[in-house]
Short mmCIF file of C-alpha atoms in Angstrom, two decimals:
data_model
loop_
_atom_site.label_atom_id
_atom_site.label_comp_id
_atom_site.label_asym_id
_atom_site.label_seq_id
_atom_site.Cartn_x
_atom_site.Cartn_y
_atom_site.Cartn_z
CA MET A 1 -36.72 -3.31 4.89
CA VAL A 2 -33.16 -4.20 3.89
CA ASN A 3 -32.31 -0.55 3.17
CA TYR A 4 -33.84 0.49 6.51
CA LYS A 5 -31.70 -2.01 8.43
CA ALA A 6 -28.56 -0.94 6.57
CA ASN A 7 -29.21 2.75 7.23
CA HIS A 8 -30.00 2.03 10.88
CA LEU A 9 -26.71 0.16 11.25
CA LYS A 10 -24.81 3.01 9.59
CA GLU A 11 -26.36 5.46 12.10
CA LYS A 12 -25.25 3.27 15.01
CA LEU A 13 -21.67 3.06 13.69
CA ILE A 14 -21.56 6.87 13.43
CA ASN A 15 -23.15 7.44 16.86
CA TYR A 16 -20.59 5.19 18.52
CA ASN A 17 -17.76 7.02 16.70
CA ILE A 18 -16.68 3.84 14.91
CA VAL A 19 -17.04 5.41 11.46
CA ASN A 20 -17.57 8.99 10.28
CA LYS A 21 -20.02 10.51 7.84
CA SER A 22 -17.45 10.81 5.06
CA MET A 23 -17.34 7.00 4.96
CA LEU A 24 -21.03 6.64 4.05
CA LYS A 25 -20.25 6.35 0.33
CA TYR A 26 -18.95 2.85 1.12
CA PRO A 27 -21.35 -0.11 0.98
CA ILE A 28 -22.42 -1.64 4.31
CA SER A 29 -20.10 -4.65 3.88
CA THR A 30 -17.13 -2.28 3.56
CA LEU A 31 -18.25 -0.23 6.57
CA LEU A 32 -18.37 -3.40 8.68
CA TYR A 33 -14.85 -4.31 7.52
CA LEU A 34 -13.57 -0.83 8.45
CA ALA A 35 -15.42 -0.90 11.78
CA LYS A 36 -13.72 -4.18 12.70
CA ILE A 37 -10.19 -2.96 11.97
CA ASN A 38 -10.83 0.47 13.54
CA ILE A 39 -11.93 -1.15 16.80
CA LYS A 40 -8.89 -3.45 16.73
CA ASP A 41 -6.53 -0.51 16.12
CA LYS A 42 -8.07 1.55 18.94
CA ILE A 43 -7.68 -1.33 21.43
CA GLN A 44 -4.05 -1.83 20.39
CA ASP A 45 -3.33 1.90 20.79
CA ILE A 46 -4.99 2.05 24.23
CA LEU A 47 -3.09 -1.00 25.49
CA LYS A 48 0.10 0.11 23.67
CA LEU A 49 0.24 -3.18 21.81
CA HIS A 50 2.29 -3.18 18.63
CA ASN A 51 2.89 -5.77 15.95
CA ASN A 52 6.45 -6.94 15.32
CA ILE A 53 5.97 -5.84 11.70
CA ASP A 54 3.93 -2.67 11.36
CA VAL A 55 2.92 -0.60 8.33
CA LYS A 56 1.53 2.91 8.68
CA LEU A 57 -0.06 5.01 5.96
CA THR A 58 0.06 8.82 6.00
CA VAL A 59 -1.84 10.95 3.48
CA THR A 60 -1.41 14.72 3.21
CA VAL A 61 -3.46 16.91 0.85
CA LYS A 62 -2.59 20.47 -0.14
CA ASP A 63 -4.75 22.89 -2.12
CA LYS A 64 -3.59 24.78 -5.21
CA ASP A 65 -1.95 27.42 -2.98
CA GLY A 66 0.11 24.85 -1.07
CA LYS A 67 -2.01 25.02 2.10
CA ILE A 68 -2.43 21.72 3.95
CA ILE A 69 -6.15 20.93 4.03
CA LYS A 70 -6.10 17.29 5.11
CA VAL A 71 -3.80 14.95 7.05
CA HIS A 72 -4.95 11.34 7.33
CA LYS A 73 -3.17 8.56 9.22
CA GLN A 74 -4.09 4.89 9.51
CA LYS A 75 -2.54 1.48 9.84
CA SER A 76 -2.05 -0.58 6.71
CA HIS A 77 -3.60 -4.03 7.13
CA SER A 78 -3.13 -5.50 3.73
CA PHE A 79 0.13 -7.17 2.74
CA LEU A 80 -1.10 -9.64 0.13
CA MET A 81 -0.42 -13.27 -0.74
CA ASN A 82 1.74 -12.01 -3.62
CA TYR A 83 4.15 -10.32 -1.20
CA LEU A 84 4.68 -13.38 0.97
CA ALA A 85 5.00 -15.67 -2.07
CA MET A 86 7.87 -13.52 -3.37
CA ILE A 87 9.64 -13.39 -0.01
CA ALA A 88 9.09 -17.11 0.62
CA THR A 89 10.60 -18.00 -2.77
CA LEU A 90 13.73 -15.97 -2.05
CA MET A 91 14.09 -17.76 1.31
CA SER A 92 13.38 -21.27 0.00
CA ASN A 93 16.39 -21.86 -2.23
CA PRO A 94 20.04 -22.57 -1.41
CA TYR A 95 22.71 -20.27 -2.83
CA GLY A 96 23.32 -20.86 -6.54
CA SER A 97 20.09 -22.82 -6.96
CA SER A 98 16.55 -21.77 -7.76
CA ASN A 99 14.37 -24.84 -8.07
CA ASN A 100 11.69 -24.01 -5.51
CA TYR A 101 8.95 -21.52 -6.34
CA TYR A 102 5.87 -19.97 -4.78
CA TYR A 103 3.74 -18.44 -7.51
CA PHE A 104 2.14 -15.01 -7.63
CA GLN A 105 -0.30 -13.16 -9.87
CA SER A 106 0.59 -10.07 -11.91
CA THR A 107 -1.62 -7.01 -12.33
CA ALA A 108 -2.53 -8.43 -15.76
CA GLY A 109 -4.07 -11.47 -14.04
CA THR A 110 -1.40 -13.93 -15.24
CA TRP A 111 0.57 -16.25 -12.93
CA TRP A 112 4.37 -16.15 -12.68
CA SER A 113 7.45 -17.34 -10.84
CA TYR A 114 10.80 -15.65 -10.46
CA ALA A 115 13.29 -16.23 -13.27
CA SER A 116 15.33 -19.40 -12.84
CA ASN A 117 18.44 -17.24 -12.43
CA TYR A 118 16.85 -14.70 -10.11
CA ASP A 119 19.80 -14.99 -7.70
CA THR A 120 21.88 -13.05 -10.28
CA ASN A 121 19.10 -10.45 -10.70
CA VAL A 122 18.36 -9.84 -7.02
CA LEU A 123 18.20 -6.05 -7.48
CA ASN A 124 15.32 -6.52 -9.95
CA THR A 125 13.11 -8.71 -7.78
CA LEU A 126 11.19 -6.12 -5.72
CA THR A 127 11.83 -2.69 -7.20
CA ILE A 128 9.28 0.06 -6.47
CA LEU A 129 11.23 3.15 -7.61
CA ASP A 130 9.00 4.14 -10.50
CA GLY A 131 9.67 7.49 -12.17
CA ALA A 132 7.27 10.41 -12.62
CA ASN A 133 4.28 10.37 -14.98
CA ASP A 134 3.69 6.62 -14.73
CA SER A 135 1.05 4.62 -12.84
CA THR A 136 2.44 1.16 -13.66
CA TYR A 137 4.15 0.49 -10.32
CA GLY A 138 5.30 2.04 -7.05
CA ILE A 139 2.62 3.60 -4.83
CA VAL A 140 -0.68 3.71 -6.72
CA VAL A 141 -4.15 5.02 -5.91
CA GLY A 142 -7.70 4.19 -6.93
CA SER A 143 -11.39 4.84 -6.38
CA GLY A 144 -12.56 1.33 -5.43
CA THR A 145 -14.58 0.73 -2.26
CA SER A 146 -14.34 -3.04 -1.67
CA PRO A 147 -12.40 -4.45 1.32
CA PRO A 148 -9.00 -5.87 0.32
CA LYS A 149 -8.67 -9.67 0.04
CA PRO A 150 -5.51 -11.84 0.32
CA MET A 151 -5.60 -12.83 -3.35
CA ASP A 152 -5.99 -9.29 -4.75
CA TYR A 153 -3.68 -8.70 -7.71
CA GLN A 154 -4.81 -5.22 -8.79
CA LEU A 155 -6.62 -2.23 -7.34
CA GLU A 156 -10.36 -2.35 -7.82
CA SER A 157 -10.36 0.88 -9.85
CA LEU A 158 -6.88 2.29 -10.55
CA ILE A 159 -6.63 6.04 -11.15
CA GLN A 160 -4.38 6.40 -14.18
CA ASN A 161 -1.55 8.91 -14.61
CA GLY A 162 -2.53 11.94 -16.68
CA THR A 163 -4.32 15.27 -16.79
CA GLY A 164 -7.60 14.03 -18.24
CA ASN A 165 -10.93 13.48 -16.52
CA GLY A 166 -10.47 11.42 -13.33
CA GLN A 167 -6.68 11.21 -13.73
CA LEU A 168 -3.80 12.30 -11.47
CA VAL A 169 -0.22 13.21 -12.34
CA TYR A 170 2.01 10.68 -10.56
CA GLY A 171 5.32 11.92 -9.11
CA ALA A 172 8.46 9.82 -8.81
CA VAL A 173 8.63 7.30 -5.95
CA THR A 174 11.18 8.11 -3.24
CA VAL A 175 12.48 6.15 -0.26
CA SER A 176 13.83 7.22 3.13
CA PRO A 177 16.42 7.09 4.57
CA THR A 178 18.64 7.63 1.54
CA PRO A 179 20.28 4.36 0.44
CA GLY A 180 24.03 3.97 0.12
CA THR A 181 25.39 4.37 -3.41
CA SER A 182 28.33 1.96 -3.29
CA THR A 183 28.60 -1.75 -2.58
CA LEU A 184 29.97 -2.96 0.75
CA GLN A 185 31.72 -6.22 1.56
CA GLY A 186 33.23 -7.22 4.88
CA ALA A 187 33.51 -3.73 6.40
CA THR A 188 34.73 -3.74 10.00
CA THR A 189 33.23 -0.38 10.92
CA GLN A 190 29.63 0.75 10.69
CA PRO A 191 28.99 2.83 7.54
CA SER A 192 27.82 6.42 7.94
CA THR A 193 25.21 6.16 5.18
CA GLY A 194 22.87 3.50 3.83
CA LEU A 195 21.48 2.51 7.25
CA LEU A 196 17.79 2.21 8.07
CA ASN A 197 16.28 4.45 10.77
CA VAL A 198 16.55 2.94 14.26
CA SER A 199 14.68 4.48 17.20
CA GLY A 200 14.68 2.51 20.43
CA ASN A 201 13.74 -1.04 19.45
CA THR A 202 12.09 -0.03 16.16
CA THR A 203 13.69 0.02 12.70
CA SER A 204 11.81 1.74 9.87
CA PHE A 205 11.82 2.46 6.15
CA SER A 206 9.50 4.83 4.25
CA ILE A 207 8.16 4.95 0.67
CA SER A 208 6.57 8.15 -0.67
CA ARG A 209 4.89 9.54 -3.78
CA THR A 210 2.90 12.63 -4.78
CA PHE A 211 -0.25 12.83 -6.92
CA GLN A 212 -1.20 16.16 -8.51
CA ASN A 213 -4.70 16.91 -9.71
CA GLN A 214 -4.63 18.77 -13.04
CA SER A 215 -7.90 17.26 -14.30
CA GLY A 216 -10.08 20.35 -13.90
CA ALA A 217 -12.32 18.83 -11.20
CA SER A 218 -12.06 17.28 -7.74
CA ILE A 219 -10.97 13.63 -7.54
CA THR A 220 -11.72 11.28 -4.64
CA VAL A 221 -9.24 8.57 -3.63
CA SER A 222 -10.45 5.63 -1.56
CA GLU A 223 -7.83 2.88 -2.08
CA THR A 224 -4.04 2.75 -2.22
CA GLY A 225 -1.44 0.10 -2.92
CA ILE A 226 2.17 -0.71 -3.74
CA ILE A 227 3.08 -2.51 -6.98
CA THR A 228 6.56 -3.91 -7.67
CA GLU A 229 8.30 -4.36 -10.99
CA ALA A 230 10.07 -7.73 -10.99
CA THR A 231 12.24 -9.74 -13.36
CA LEU A 232 10.27 -12.98 -13.73
CA ASN A 233 10.55 -16.27 -15.59
CA GLY A 234 11.75 -15.65 -19.13
CA ASN A 235 13.60 -12.52 -17.92
CA VAL A 236 10.58 -10.32 -18.58
CA ALA A 237 9.40 -7.46 -16.38
CA GLU A 238 5.98 -7.94 -14.82
CA TYR A 239 4.08 -5.92 -12.22
CA VAL A 240 2.86 -7.46 -8.97
CA LEU A 241 0.60 -5.90 -6.31
CA LEU A 242 2.16 -6.30 -2.84
CA ILE A 243 -0.07 -4.13 -0.63
CA HIS A 244 -3.70 -3.08 -1.09
CA ASP A 245 -5.41 -0.77 1.43
CA LEU A 246 -8.84 0.75 1.68
CA LEU A 247 -8.71 4.24 3.19
CA SER A 248 -10.76 4.42 6.37
CA SER A 249 -12.49 7.44 4.82
CA PRO A 250 -12.34 8.65 1.19
CA ILE A 251 -10.09 11.65 0.56
CA THR A 252 -10.83 14.34 -2.03
CA ILE A 253 -8.10 16.19 -3.91
CA PRO A 254 -9.32 19.57 -5.20
CA ASN A 255 -8.42 20.67 -8.71
CA GLY A 256 -4.87 22.03 -8.61
CA GLY A 257 -4.20 20.24 -5.33
CA VAL A 258 -1.59 17.64 -4.45
CA MET A 259 -1.84 14.44 -2.41
CA ALA A 260 1.31 13.00 -0.80
CA ILE A 261 1.27 9.39 0.39
CA THR A 262 3.88 7.78 2.63
CA TYR A 263 4.01 4.12 3.63
CA THR A 264 6.25 3.54 6.68
CA ILE A 265 7.26 -0.08 7.25
CA SER A 266 8.77 -0.86 10.65
CA VAL A 267 9.94 -3.86 12.65
CA THR A 268 10.15 -3.85 16.45
CA THR A 269 12.64 -6.12 18.19
#
């Protein structure tokens, strides 16, 4: 009886175009989560309502010949408690002092604060620019199917970097627009480089990474996230999950194919 009710509900969600058939690998609890956010997103798009802070996720898949076979776009809904705890800590201390902390959980499951002298290591507090052939931080992908929760500290099932069974070759993380390469202090004219994109009332910043499938078989990705490397208490580097998203439908990368993921973070004034 339970299975009948679940299958009947899945059919209704498909018939009303709330979910699609490719999403049926997800459990019913996950489908209901996706249905709720899909309906919310559609209403916002129809009424042209936009959040002050918005995050969009774009996924492009190419086959082994470089032909685009899939383009997927959705809103990201899942900045985590970790992200806000880090930002709140940076905003909760006067200059030259660091006595107030909000704590966050690393991907290893351990709890941390920023280093007591983090004000002198500000460039190491939220770095995401991981190099190629590493799945430790930056944009990461996985095969989990559970809805994200505020206290998540790791992907449900991270896909590791590599060429073995079920692995993907991670490219280097890039950002756009290109940052400036020199420090600036008290300039009286606007610099020509190192500025974020501004269009109308919206300012944006993008983070991208590629994932190549050299495993010998197709690989399906269903979750994505962004992990930062941060200098924490004791001046050690730890890894902290900031964003965790469930794809609204799983995406398959064929053997020899490449997936490109871009997170675009924007603020509208």
